[in-house]
JSON list of C-alpha atoms in Angstrom, two decimals:
[
{"chain": "P", "resi": 5, "resn": "UNK", "atom": "CA", "xyz": [-146.79, -50.09, 67.54]},
{"chain": "P", "resi": 6, "resn": "UNK", "atom": "CA", "xyz": [-147.37, -46.34, 67.78]},
{"chain": "P", "resi": 7, "resn": "UNK", "atom": "CA", "xyz": [-144.62, -43.74, 67.74]},
{"chain": "P", "resi": 8, "resn": "UNK", "atom": "CA", "xyz": [-144.53, -40.54, 69.74]},
{"chain": "P", "resi": 9, "resn": "UNK", "atom": "CA", "xyz": [-143.34, -38.51, 66.76]},
{"chain": "P", "resi": 10, "resn": "UNK", "atom": "CA", "xyz": [-141.12, -38.82, 63.68]},
{"chain": "P", "resi": 11, "resn": "UNK", "atom": "CA", "xyz": [-137.89, -38.29, 65.61]},
{"chain": "P", "resi": 12, "resn": "UNK", "atom": "CA", "xyz": [-138.62, -41.04, 68.10]},
{"chain": "P", "resi": 13, "resn": "UNK", "atom": "CA", "xyz": [-139.49, -43.28, 65.15]},
{"chain": "P", "resi": 14, "resn": "UNK", "atom": "CA", "xyz": [-136.17, -42.39, 63.53]},
{"chain": "P", "resi": 15, "resn": "UNK", "atom": "CA", "xyz": [-134.24, -43.37, 66.63]},
{"chain": "P", "resi": 16, "resn": "UNK", "atom": "CA", "xyz": [-135.98, -46.74, 66.78]},
{"chain": "P", "resi": 17, "resn": "UNK", "atom": "CA", "xyz": [-135.32, -47.25, 63.09]},
{"chain": "P", "resi": 18, "resn": "UNK", "atom": "CA", "xyz": [-131.62, -46.50, 63.61]},
{"chain": "P", "resi": 19, "resn": "UNK", "atom": "CA", "xyz": [-131.47, -49.12, 66.37]},
{"chain": "P", "resi": 20, "resn": "UNK", "atom": "CA", "xyz": [-132.82, -51.73, 63.98]},
{"chain": "P", "resi": 21, "resn": "UNK", "atom": "CA", "xyz": [-130.41, -50.72, 61.23]},
{"chain": "P", "resi": 22, "resn": "UNK", "atom": "CA", "xyz": [-127.44, -51.12, 63.55]},
{"chain": "P", "resi": 23, "resn": "UNK", "atom": "CA", "xyz": [-128.39, -54.65, 64.57]},
{"chain": "P", "resi": 24, "resn": "UNK", "atom": "CA", "xyz": [-126.43, -57.56, 63.05]},
{"chain": "P", "resi": 25, "resn": "UNK", "atom": "CA", "xyz": [-126.32, -58.65, 60.34]},
{"chain": "P", "resi": 26, "resn": "UNK", "atom": "CA", "xyz": [-127.79, -55.44, 58.87]},
{"chain": "P", "resi": 27, "resn": "UNK", "atom": "CA", "xyz": [-125.34, -53.13, 60.60]},
{"chain": "P", "resi": 28, "resn": "UNK", "atom": "CA", "xyz": [-122.37, -55.18, 59.45]},
{"chain": "P", "resi": 29, "resn": "UNK", "atom": "CA", "xyz": [-123.34, -54.66, 55.79]},
{"chain": "P", "resi": 30, "resn": "UNK", "atom": "CA", "xyz": [-123.57, -50.85, 55.89]},
{"chain": "P", "resi": 31, "resn": "UNK", "atom": "CA", "xyz": [-120.47, -50.12, 53.83]},
{"chain": "P", "resi": 32, "resn": "UNK", "atom": "CA", "xyz": [-119.87, -46.46, 52.90]},
{"chain": "P", "resi": 33, "resn": "UNK", "atom": "CA", "xyz": [-123.53, -45.59, 53.60]},
{"chain": "P", "resi": 34, "resn": "UNK", "atom": "CA", "xyz": [-125.50, -42.47, 52.82]},
{"chain": "P", "resi": 35, "resn": "UNK", "atom": "CA", "xyz": [-129.04, -41.69, 54.01]},
{"chain": "P", "resi": 36, "resn": "UNK", "atom": "CA", "xyz": [-131.60, -40.20, 51.63]},
{"chain": "P", "resi": 37, "resn": "UNK", "atom": "CA", "xyz": [-134.70, -38.60, 53.13]},
{"chain": "P", "resi": 38, "resn": "UNK", "atom": "CA", "xyz": [-137.98, -38.44, 51.25]},
{"chain": "P", "resi": 39, "resn": "UNK", "atom": "CA", "xyz": [-139.16, -34.95, 52.21]},
{"chain": "P", "resi": 40, "resn": "UNK", "atom": "CA", "xyz": [-141.01, -33.56, 53.78]},
{"chain": "P", "resi": 41, "resn": "UNK", "atom": "CA", "xyz": [-142.21, -36.17, 56.28]},
{"chain": "P", "resi": 42, "resn": "UNK", "atom": "CA", "xyz": [-139.17, -38.38, 55.96]},
{"chain": "P", "resi": 43, "resn": "UNK", "atom": "CA", "xyz": [-136.67, -35.63, 56.81]},
{"chain": "P", "resi": 44, "resn": "UNK", "atom": "CA", "xyz": [-136.82, -35.74, 60.64]},
{"chain": "P", "resi": 45, "resn": "UNK", "atom": "CA", "xyz": [-136.89, -39.55, 60.60]},
{"chain": "P", "resi": 46, "resn": "UNK", "atom": "CA", "xyz": [-133.86, -39.67, 58.30]},
{"chain": "P", "resi": 47, "resn": "UNK", "atom": "CA", "xyz": [-132.05, -37.04, 60.34]},
{"chain": "P", "resi": 48, "resn": "UNK", "atom": "CA", "xyz": [-132.19, -39.27, 63.43]},
{"chain": "P", "resi": 49, "resn": "UNK", "atom": "CA", "xyz": [-131.01, -42.27, 61.39]},
{"chain": "P", "resi": 50, "resn": "UNK", "atom": "CA", "xyz": [-128.10, -40.35, 59.86]},
{"chain": "P", "resi": 51, "resn": "UNK", "atom": "CA", "xyz": [-127.05, -38.91, 63.24]},
{"chain": "P", "resi": 52, "resn": "UNK", "atom": "CA", "xyz": [-127.14, -42.31, 64.93]},
{"chain": "P", "resi": 53, "resn": "UNK", "atom": "CA", "xyz": [-125.15, -43.97, 62.15]},
{"chain": "P", "resi": 54, "resn": "UNK", "atom": "CA", "xyz": [-122.86, -40.93, 61.76]},
{"chain": "P", "resi": 55, "resn": "UNK", "atom": "CA", "xyz": [-123.27, -40.87, 57.99]},
{"chain": "P", "resi": 56, "resn": "UNK", "atom": "CA", "xyz": [-124.11, -38.16, 55.44]},
{"chain": "P", "resi": 57, "resn": "UNK", "atom": "CA", "xyz": [-127.72, -37.14, 54.84]},
{"chain": "P", "resi": 58, "resn": "UNK", "atom": "CA", "xyz": [-129.23, -35.95, 51.58]},
{"chain": "P", "resi": 59, "resn": "UNK", "atom": "CA", "xyz": [-132.73, -35.60, 50.17]},
{"chain": "P", "resi": 60, "resn": "UNK", "atom": "CA", "xyz": [-134.49, -37.34, 47.34]},
{"chain": "P", "resi": 61, "resn": "UNK", "atom": "CA", "xyz": [-137.57, -35.40, 46.29]},
{"chain": "P", "resi": 62, "resn": "UNK", "atom": "CA", "xyz": [-140.43, -37.55, 45.02]},
{"chain": "P", "resi": 63, "resn": "UNK", "atom": "CA", "xyz": [-143.95, -36.37, 44.29]},
{"chain": "P", "resi": 64, "resn": "UNK", "atom": "CA", "xyz": [-147.20, -38.27, 44.46]},
{"chain": "P", "resi": 65, "resn": "UNK", "atom": "CA", "xyz": [-149.60, -38.02, 41.52]},
{"chain": "P", "resi": 66, "resn": "UNK", "atom": "CA", "xyz": [-153.09, -37.95, 42.96]},
{"chain": "P", "resi": 67, "resn": "UNK", "atom": "CA", "xyz": [-156.36, -39.00, 41.41]},
{"chain": "P", "resi": 68, "resn": "UNK", "atom": "CA", "xyz": [-158.31, -36.12, 39.79]},
{"chain": "P", "resi": 69, "resn": "UNK", "atom": "CA", "xyz": [-161.21, -36.46, 42.22]},
{"chain": "P", "resi": 70, "resn": "UNK", "atom": "CA", "xyz": [-158.97, -36.94, 45.27]},
{"chain": "P", "resi": 71, "resn": "UNK", "atom": "CA", "xyz": [-155.42, -35.52, 45.18]},
{"chain": "P", "resi": 72, "resn": "UNK", "atom": "CA", "xyz": [-154.55, -37.42, 48.37]},
{"chain": "P", "resi": 73, "resn": "UNK", "atom": "CA", "xyz": [-155.20, -40.76, 46.69]},
{"chain": "P", "resi": 74, "resn": "UNK", "atom": "CA", "xyz": [-151.86, -41.61, 45.11]},
{"chain": "P", "resi": 75, "resn": "UNK", "atom": "CA", "xyz": [-152.12, -43.42, 41.78]},
{"chain": "P", "resi": 76, "resn": "UNK", "atom": "CA", "xyz": [-148.61, -42.59, 40.58]},
{"chain": "P", "resi": 77, "resn": "UNK", "atom": "CA", "xyz": [-145.42, -40.76, 41.47]},
{"chain": "P", "resi": 78, "resn": "UNK", "atom": "CA", "xyz": [-142.38, -38.93, 40.10]},
{"chain": "P", "resi": 79, "resn": "UNK", "atom": "CA", "xyz": [-138.74, -38.82, 41.17]},
{"chain": "P", "resi": 80, "resn": "UNK", "atom": "CA", "xyz": [-135.64, -37.43, 39.52]},
{"chain": "P", "resi": 81, "resn": "UNK", "atom": "CA", "xyz": [-135.80, -37.19, 35.75]},
{"chain": "P", "resi": 82, "resn": "UNK", "atom": "CA", "xyz": [-137.62, -40.50, 35.37]},
{"chain": "P", "resi": 83, "resn": "UNK", "atom": "CA", "xyz": [-141.01, -40.72, 33.67]},
{"chain": "P", "resi": 84, "resn": "UNK", "atom": "CA", "xyz": [-144.05, -41.07, 35.92]},
{"chain": "P", "resi": 85, "resn": "UNK", "atom": "CA", "xyz": [-144.56, -44.43, 37.60]},
{"chain": "P", "resi": 86, "resn": "UNK", "atom": "CA", "xyz": [-148.21, -45.45, 37.83]},
{"chain": "P", "resi": 87, "resn": "UNK", "atom": "CA", "xyz": [-149.97, -48.01, 39.98]},
{"chain": "P", "resi": 88, "resn": "UNK", "atom": "CA", "xyz": [-151.54, -50.01, 37.17]},
{"chain": "P", "resi": 89, "resn": "UNK", "atom": "CA", "xyz": [-153.98, -51.72, 39.50]},
{"chain": "P", "resi": 90, "resn": "UNK", "atom": "CA", "xyz": [-155.25, -48.39, 40.82]},
{"chain": "P", "resi": 91, "resn": "UNK", "atom": "CA", "xyz": [-155.58, -46.99, 37.29]},
{"chain": "P", "resi": 92, "resn": "UNK", "atom": "CA", "xyz": [-157.64, -49.99, 36.20]},
{"chain": "P", "resi": 93, "resn": "UNK", "atom": "CA", "xyz": [-159.82, -49.85, 39.31]},
{"chain": "P", "resi": 94, "resn": "UNK", "atom": "CA", "xyz": [-160.50, -46.13, 38.88]},
{"chain": "P", "resi": 95, "resn": "UNK", "atom": "CA", "xyz": [-160.78, -46.27, 35.07]},
{"chain": "P", "resi": 96, "resn": "UNK", "atom": "CA", "xyz": [-157.94, -43.79, 34.63]},
{"chain": "P", "resi": 97, "resn": "UNK", "atom": "CA", "xyz": [-155.20, -43.56, 32.00]},
{"chain": "P", "resi": 98, "resn": "UNK", "atom": "CA", "xyz": [-151.74, -41.95, 32.07]},
{"chain": "P", "resi": 99, "resn": "UNK", "atom": "CA", "xyz": [-152.96, -39.51, 29.41]},
{"chain": "P", "resi": 100, "resn": "UNK", "atom": "CA", "xyz": [-155.73, -38.30, 31.71]},
{"chain": "P", "resi": 101, "resn": "UNK", "atom": "CA", "xyz": [-153.20, -37.78, 34.48]},
{"chain": "P", "resi": 102, "resn": "UNK", "atom": "CA", "xyz": [-150.61, -36.02, 32.31]},
{"chain": "P", "resi": 103, "resn": "UNK", "atom": "CA", "xyz": [-151.63, -32.46, 33.38]},
{"chain": "P", "resi": 104, "resn": "UNK", "atom": "CA", "xyz": [-151.33, -33.38, 37.05]},
{"chain": "P", "resi": 105, "resn": "UNK", "atom": "CA", "xyz": [-148.01, -35.11, 36.40]},
{"chain": "P", "resi": 106, "resn": "UNK", "atom": "CA", "xyz": [-146.68, -31.90, 34.82]},
{"chain": "P", "resi": 107, "resn": "UNK", "atom": "CA", "xyz": [-147.80, -29.90, 37.87]},
{"chain": "P", "resi": 108, "resn": "UNK", "atom": "CA", "xyz": [-146.04, -32.33, 40.19]},
{"chain": "P", "resi": 109, "resn": "UNK", "atom": "CA", "xyz": [-142.87, -32.21, 38.08]},
{"chain": "P", "resi": 110, "resn": "UNK", "atom": "CA", "xyz": [-142.82, -28.43, 38.44]},
{"chain": "P", "resi": 111, "resn": "UNK", "atom": "CA", "xyz": [-143.29, -28.72, 42.20]},
{"chain": "P", "resi": 112, "resn": "UNK", "atom": "CA", "xyz": [-140.57, -31.38, 42.38]},
{"chain": "P", "resi": 113, "resn": "UNK", "atom": "CA", "xyz": [-138.08, -29.03, 40.70]},
{"chain": "P", "resi": 114, "resn": "UNK", "atom": "CA", "xyz": [-139.10, -26.15, 42.97]},
{"chain": "P", "resi": 115, "resn": "UNK", "atom": "CA", "xyz": [-138.48, -28.22, 46.08]},
{"chain": "P", "resi": 116, "resn": "UNK", "atom": "CA", "xyz": [-135.17, -29.56, 44.84]},
{"chain": "P", "resi": 117, "resn": "UNK", "atom": "CA", "xyz": [-133.92, -26.03, 44.30]},
{"chain": "P", "resi": 118, "resn": "UNK", "atom": "CA", "xyz": [-135.33, -24.87, 47.64]},
{"chain": "P", "resi": 119, "resn": "UNK", "atom": "CA", "xyz": [-133.78, -27.69, 49.66]},
{"chain": "P", "resi": 120, "resn": "UNK", "atom": "CA", "xyz": [-130.42, -27.93, 47.88]},
{"chain": "P", "resi": 121, "resn": "UNK", "atom": "CA", "xyz": [-129.70, -24.21, 47.45]},
{"chain": "P", "resi": 122, "resn": "UNK", "atom": "CA", "xyz": [-127.11, -24.95, 44.80]},
{"chain": "P", "resi": 123, "resn": "UNK", "atom": "CA", "xyz": [-125.59, -27.92, 46.63]},
{"chain": "P", "resi": 124, "resn": "UNK", "atom": "CA", "xyz": [-125.02, -30.96, 44.37]},
{"chain": "P", "resi": 125, "resn": "UNK", "atom": "CA", "xyz": [-126.66, -34.26, 45.21]},
{"chain": "P", "resi": 126, "resn": "UNK", "atom": "CA", "xyz": [-124.66, -37.00, 46.91]},
{"chain": "P", "resi": 127, "resn": "UNK", "atom": "CA", "xyz": [-122.71, -39.44, 44.76]},
{"chain": "P", "resi": 128, "resn": "UNK", "atom": "CA", "xyz": [-124.43, -42.81, 45.20]},
{"chain": "P", "resi": 129, "resn": "UNK", "atom": "CA", "xyz": [-122.22, -44.94, 42.98]},
{"chain": "P", "resi": 130, "resn": "UNK", "atom": "CA", "xyz": [-121.02, -48.13, 44.74]},
{"chain": "P", "resi": 131, "resn": "UNK", "atom": "CA", "xyz": [-122.48, -47.01, 48.07]},
{"chain": "P", "resi": 132, "resn": "UNK", "atom": "CA", "xyz": [-125.06, -48.45, 50.46]},
{"chain": "P", "resi": 133, "resn": "UNK", "atom": "CA", "xyz": [-128.05, -46.10, 50.11]},
{"chain": "P", "resi": 134, "resn": "UNK", "atom": "CA", "xyz": [-130.61, -46.00, 52.91]},
{"chain": "P", "resi": 135, "resn": "UNK", "atom": "CA", "xyz": [-133.84, -44.37, 51.70]},
{"chain": "P", "resi": 136, "resn": "UNK", "atom": "CA", "xyz": [-135.98, -43.19, 54.63]},
{"chain": "P", "resi": 137, "resn": "UNK", "atom": "CA", "xyz": [-139.61, -42.09, 54.87]},
{"chain": "P", "resi": 138, "resn": "UNK", "atom": "CA", "xyz": [-142.06, -41.73, 57.76]},
{"chain": "P", "resi": 139, "resn": "UNK", "atom": "CA", "xyz": [-144.28, -44.56, 56.47]},
{"chain": "P", "resi": 140, "resn": "UNK", "atom": "CA", "xyz": [-145.77, -46.27, 53.44]},
{"chain": "P", "resi": 141, "resn": "UNK", "atom": "CA", "xyz": [-149.45, -46.51, 52.62]},
{"chain": "P", "resi": 142, "resn": "UNK", "atom": "CA", "xyz": [-149.48, -47.61, 48.96]},
{"chain": "P", "resi": 143, "resn": "UNK", "atom": "CA", "xyz": [-145.74, -47.52, 48.33]},
{"chain": "P", "resi": 144, "resn": "UNK", "atom": "CA", "xyz": [-146.01, -45.93, 44.89]},
{"chain": "P", "resi": 145, "resn": "UNK", "atom": "CA", "xyz": [-144.01, -42.81, 45.83]},
{"chain": "P", "resi": 146, "resn": "UNK", "atom": "CA", "xyz": [-141.28, -44.91, 47.42]},
{"chain": "P", "resi": 147, "resn": "UNK", "atom": "CA", "xyz": [-141.14, -47.14, 44.33]},
{"chain": "P", "resi": 148, "resn": "UNK", "atom": "CA", "xyz": [-140.57, -44.12, 42.09]},
{"chain": "P", "resi": 149, "resn": "UNK", "atom": "CA", "xyz": [-137.85, -42.86, 44.43]},
{"chain": "P", "resi": 150, "resn": "UNK", "atom": "CA", "xyz": [-136.13, -46.25, 44.59]},
{"chain": "P", "resi": 151, "resn": "UNK", "atom": "CA", "xyz": [-136.06, -46.61, 40.80]},
{"chain": "P", "resi": 152, "resn": "UNK", "atom": "CA", "xyz": [-134.46, -43.18, 40.57]},
{"chain": "P", "resi": 153, "resn": "UNK", "atom": "CA", "xyz": [-131.83, -44.30, 43.09]},
{"chain": "P", "resi": 154, "resn": "UNK", "atom": "CA", "xyz": [-131.08, -47.46, 41.11]},
{"chain": "P", "resi": 155, "resn": "UNK", "atom": "CA", "xyz": [-130.21, -45.39, 38.05]},
{"chain": "P", "resi": 156, "resn": "UNK", "atom": "CA", "xyz": [-127.40, -43.79, 40.08]},
{"chain": "P", "resi": 157, "resn": "UNK", "atom": "CA", "xyz": [-125.60, -47.17, 40.42]},
{"chain": "P", "resi": 158, "resn": "UNK", "atom": "CA", "xyz": [-125.52, -47.80, 44.18]},
{"chain": "P", "resi": 159, "resn": "UNK", "atom": "CA", "xyz": [-123.99, -51.00, 45.51]},
{"chain": "P", "resi": 160, "resn": "UNK", "atom": "CA", "xyz": [-126.98, -51.72, 47.75]},
{"chain": "P", "resi": 161, "resn": "UNK", "atom": "CA", "xyz": [-130.36, -50.11, 48.42]},
{"chain": "P", "resi": 162, "resn": "UNK", "atom": "CA", "xyz": [-132.22, -50.29, 51.72]},
{"chain": "P", "resi": 163, "resn": "UNK", "atom": "CA", "xyz": [-135.66, -48.80, 52.28]},
{"chain": "P", "resi": 164, "resn": "UNK", "atom": "CA", "xyz": [-136.17, -47.99, 55.97]},
{"chain": "P", "resi": 165, "resn": "UNK", "atom": "CA", "xyz": [-139.54, -46.88, 57.37]},
{"chain": "P", "resi": 166, "resn": "UNK", "atom": "CA", "xyz": [-141.09, -47.02, 60.83]},
{"chain": "P", "resi": 167, "resn": "UNK", "atom": "CA", "xyz": [-144.46, -48.32, 59.62]},
{"chain": "P", "resi": 168, "resn": "UNK", "atom": "CA", "xyz": [-145.98, -49.60, 56.41]},
{"chain": "P", "resi": 169, "resn": "UNK", "atom": "CA", "xyz": [-148.97, -51.48, 55.09]},
{"chain": "P", "resi": 170, "resn": "UNK", "atom": "CA", "xyz": [-148.50, -55.09, 54.10]},
{"chain": "P", "resi": 171, "resn": "UNK", "atom": "CA", "xyz": [-149.55, -54.23, 50.56]},
{"chain": "P", "resi": 172, "resn": "UNK", "atom": "CA", "xyz": [-146.92, -51.48, 50.32]},
{"chain": "P", "resi": 173, "resn": "UNK", "atom": "CA", "xyz": [-144.25, -53.80, 51.70]},
{"chain": "P", "resi": 174, "resn": "UNK", "atom": "CA", "xyz": [-145.04, -56.36, 49.01]},
{"chain": "P", "resi": 175, "resn": "UNK", "atom": "CA", "xyz": [-144.99, -53.67, 46.31]},
{"chain": "P", "resi": 176, "resn": "UNK", "atom": "CA", "xyz": [-141.57, -52.23, 47.23]},
{"chain": "P", "resi": 177, "resn": "UNK", "atom": "CA", "xyz": [-139.66, -55.45, 47.99]},
{"chain": "P", "resi": 178, "resn": "UNK", "atom": "CA", "xyz": [-138.69, -56.07, 44.35]},
{"chain": "P", "resi": 179, "resn": "UNK", "atom": "CA", "xyz": [-137.14, -52.59, 44.23]},
{"chain": "P", "resi": 180, "resn": "UNK", "atom": "CA", "xyz": [-134.73, -53.02, 47.17]},
{"chain": "P", "resi": 181, "resn": "UNK", "atom": "CA", "xyz": [-132.02, -55.25, 48.52]},
{"chain": "P", "resi": 182, "resn": "UNK", "atom": "CA", "xyz": [-133.49, -54.93, 52.02]},
{"chain": "P", "resi": 183, "resn": "UNK", "atom": "CA", "xyz": [-136.71, -53.54, 53.48]},
{"chain": "P", "resi": 184, "resn": "UNK", "atom": "CA", "xyz": [-136.55, -52.46, 57.12]},
{"chain": "P", "resi": 185, "resn": "UNK", "atom": "CA", "xyz": [-140.02, -51.75, 58.51]},
{"chain": "P", "resi": 186, "resn": "UNK", "atom": "CA", "xyz": [-140.60, -51.77, 62.26]},
{"chain": "P", "resi": 187, "resn": "UNK", "atom": "CA", "xyz": [-144.31, -52.50, 62.06]},
{"chain": "P", "resi": 188, "resn": "UNK", "atom": "CA", "xyz": [-146.82, -53.67, 59.46]},
{"chain": "P", "resi": 189, "resn": "UNK", "atom": "CA", "xyz": [-150.19, -53.26, 61.22]},
{"chain": "P", "resi": 190, "resn": "UNK", "atom": "CA", "xyz": [-153.33, -54.76, 59.74]},
{"chain": "P", "resi": 191, "resn": "UNK", "atom": "CA", "xyz": [-155.64, -53.00, 59.14]},
{"chain": "P", "resi": 192, "resn": "UNK", "atom": "CA", "xyz": [-153.37, -50.10, 58.23]},
{"chain": "P", "resi": 193, "resn": "UNK", "atom": "CA", "xyz": [-155.62, -47.25, 57.02]},
{"chain": "P", "resi": 194, "resn": "UNK", "atom": "CA", "xyz": [-153.15, -44.32, 57.12]},
{"chain": "P", "resi": 195, "resn": "UNK", "atom": "CA", "xyz": [-149.58, -43.51, 58.16]},
{"chain": "P", "resi": 196, "resn": "UNK", "atom": "CA", "xyz": [-150.64, -40.73, 60.54]},
{"chain": "P", "resi": 197, "resn": "UNK", "atom": "CA", "xyz": [-152.67, -43.11, 62.71]},
{"chain": "P", "resi": 198, "resn": "UNK", "atom": "CA", "xyz": [-149.45, -44.71, 63.94]},
{"chain": "P", "resi": 199, "resn": "UNK", "atom": "CA", "xyz": [-148.03, -41.46, 65.34]},
{"chain": "P", "resi": 200, "resn": "UNK", "atom": "CA", "xyz": [-149.21, -39.51, 68.38]},
{"chain": "P", "resi": 201, "resn": "UNK", "atom": "CA", "xyz": [-147.79, -36.33, 66.81]},
{"chain": "P", "resi": 202, "resn": "UNK", "atom": "CA", "xyz": [-148.01, -36.28, 63.01]},
{"chain": "P", "resi": 203, "resn": "UNK", "atom": "CA", "xyz": [-147.85, -32.53, 62.42]},
{"chain": "P", "resi": 204, "resn": "UNK", "atom": "CA", "xyz": [-146.97, -31.49, 58.88]},
{"chain": "P", "resi": 205, "resn": "UNK", "atom": "CA", "xyz": [-143.26, -30.95, 58.31]},
{"chain": "P", "resi": 206, "resn": "UNK", "atom": "CA", "xyz": [-142.51, -27.50, 56.87]},
{"chain": "P", "resi": 207, "resn": "UNK", "atom": "CA", "xyz": [-140.01, -26.66, 54.13]},
{"chain": "P", "resi": 208, "resn": "UNK", "atom": "CA", "xyz": [-137.91, -24.63, 56.54]},
{"chain": "P", "resi": 209, "resn": "UNK", "atom": "CA", "xyz": [-137.61, -27.67, 58.83]},
{"chain": "P", "resi": 210, "resn": "UNK", "atom": "CA", "xyz": [-136.26, -29.73, 55.94]},
{"chain": "P", "resi": 211, "resn": "UNK", "atom": "CA", "xyz": [-133.75, -26.98, 55.12]},
{"chain": "P", "resi": 212, "resn": "UNK", "atom": "CA", "xyz": [-132.64, -26.79, 58.76]},
{"chain": "P", "resi": 213, "resn": "UNK", "atom": "CA", "xyz": [-132.13, -30.57, 58.89]},
{"chain": "P", "resi": 214, "resn": "UNK", "atom": "CA", "xyz": [-129.95, -30.49, 55.79]},
{"chain": "P", "resi": 215, "resn": "UNK", "atom": "CA", "xyz": [-127.97, -27.48, 56.97]},
{"chain": "P", "resi": 216, "resn": "UNK", "atom": "CA", "xyz": [-127.07, -29.23, 60.23]},
{"chain": "P", "resi": 217, "resn": "UNK", "atom": "CA", "xyz": [-126.30, -32.62, 58.69]},
{"chain": "P", "resi": 218, "resn": "UNK", "atom": "CA", "xyz": [-123.02, -34.08, 57.55]},
{"chain": "P", "resi": 219, "resn": "UNK", "atom": "CA", "xyz": [-122.22, -32.85, 54.05]},
{"chain": "P", "resi": 220, "resn": "UNK", "atom": "CA", "xyz": [-122.74, -35.60, 51.43]},
{"chain": "P", "resi": 221, "resn": "UNK", "atom": "CA", "xyz": [-119.59, -36.66, 49.65]}
]
């Protein structure tokens, strides 16, 4: 399955989330977007479900020789989460990655301030939290985000993505109550291959999405 763009993918994702029995279990829900790519997808989901939208900033920690190769991730105030298999395969240690982790923590804080503009984060306690991204390749960034969500005491956590690799699906399942993924192609290769339009989402687009959304409560 290929999607025209992130917004079309978000609409299809919302349709799946509204289907029984999933839709019947969405009690007091809130949608959390993983920016930047997850913001337009999550916006469509939140609009269709008529629920509040917020962001959860998570940052990938890339390998020193290839920043795009995620070997770990950060979210919230939690310590870095590393893919132990990837570290072993690449002969890397958390200590070696500490400088990059500090850089990503700084960028995480910058983006939180930029997107929120002083607005507090949504209260997740005893709520159904739907975490949305545009796709999962390794799943390590989503895992870090989901663990951060769990610390905020939600009643139920759903991870909803249009497309994901089978390996990522297996990695994130222990972190969620439900995983909603529309397609798990094999071979997977990269998230962008499953979109006709996968243009980079800008910071100002994320800000506009949040400004127009229902205010989290």
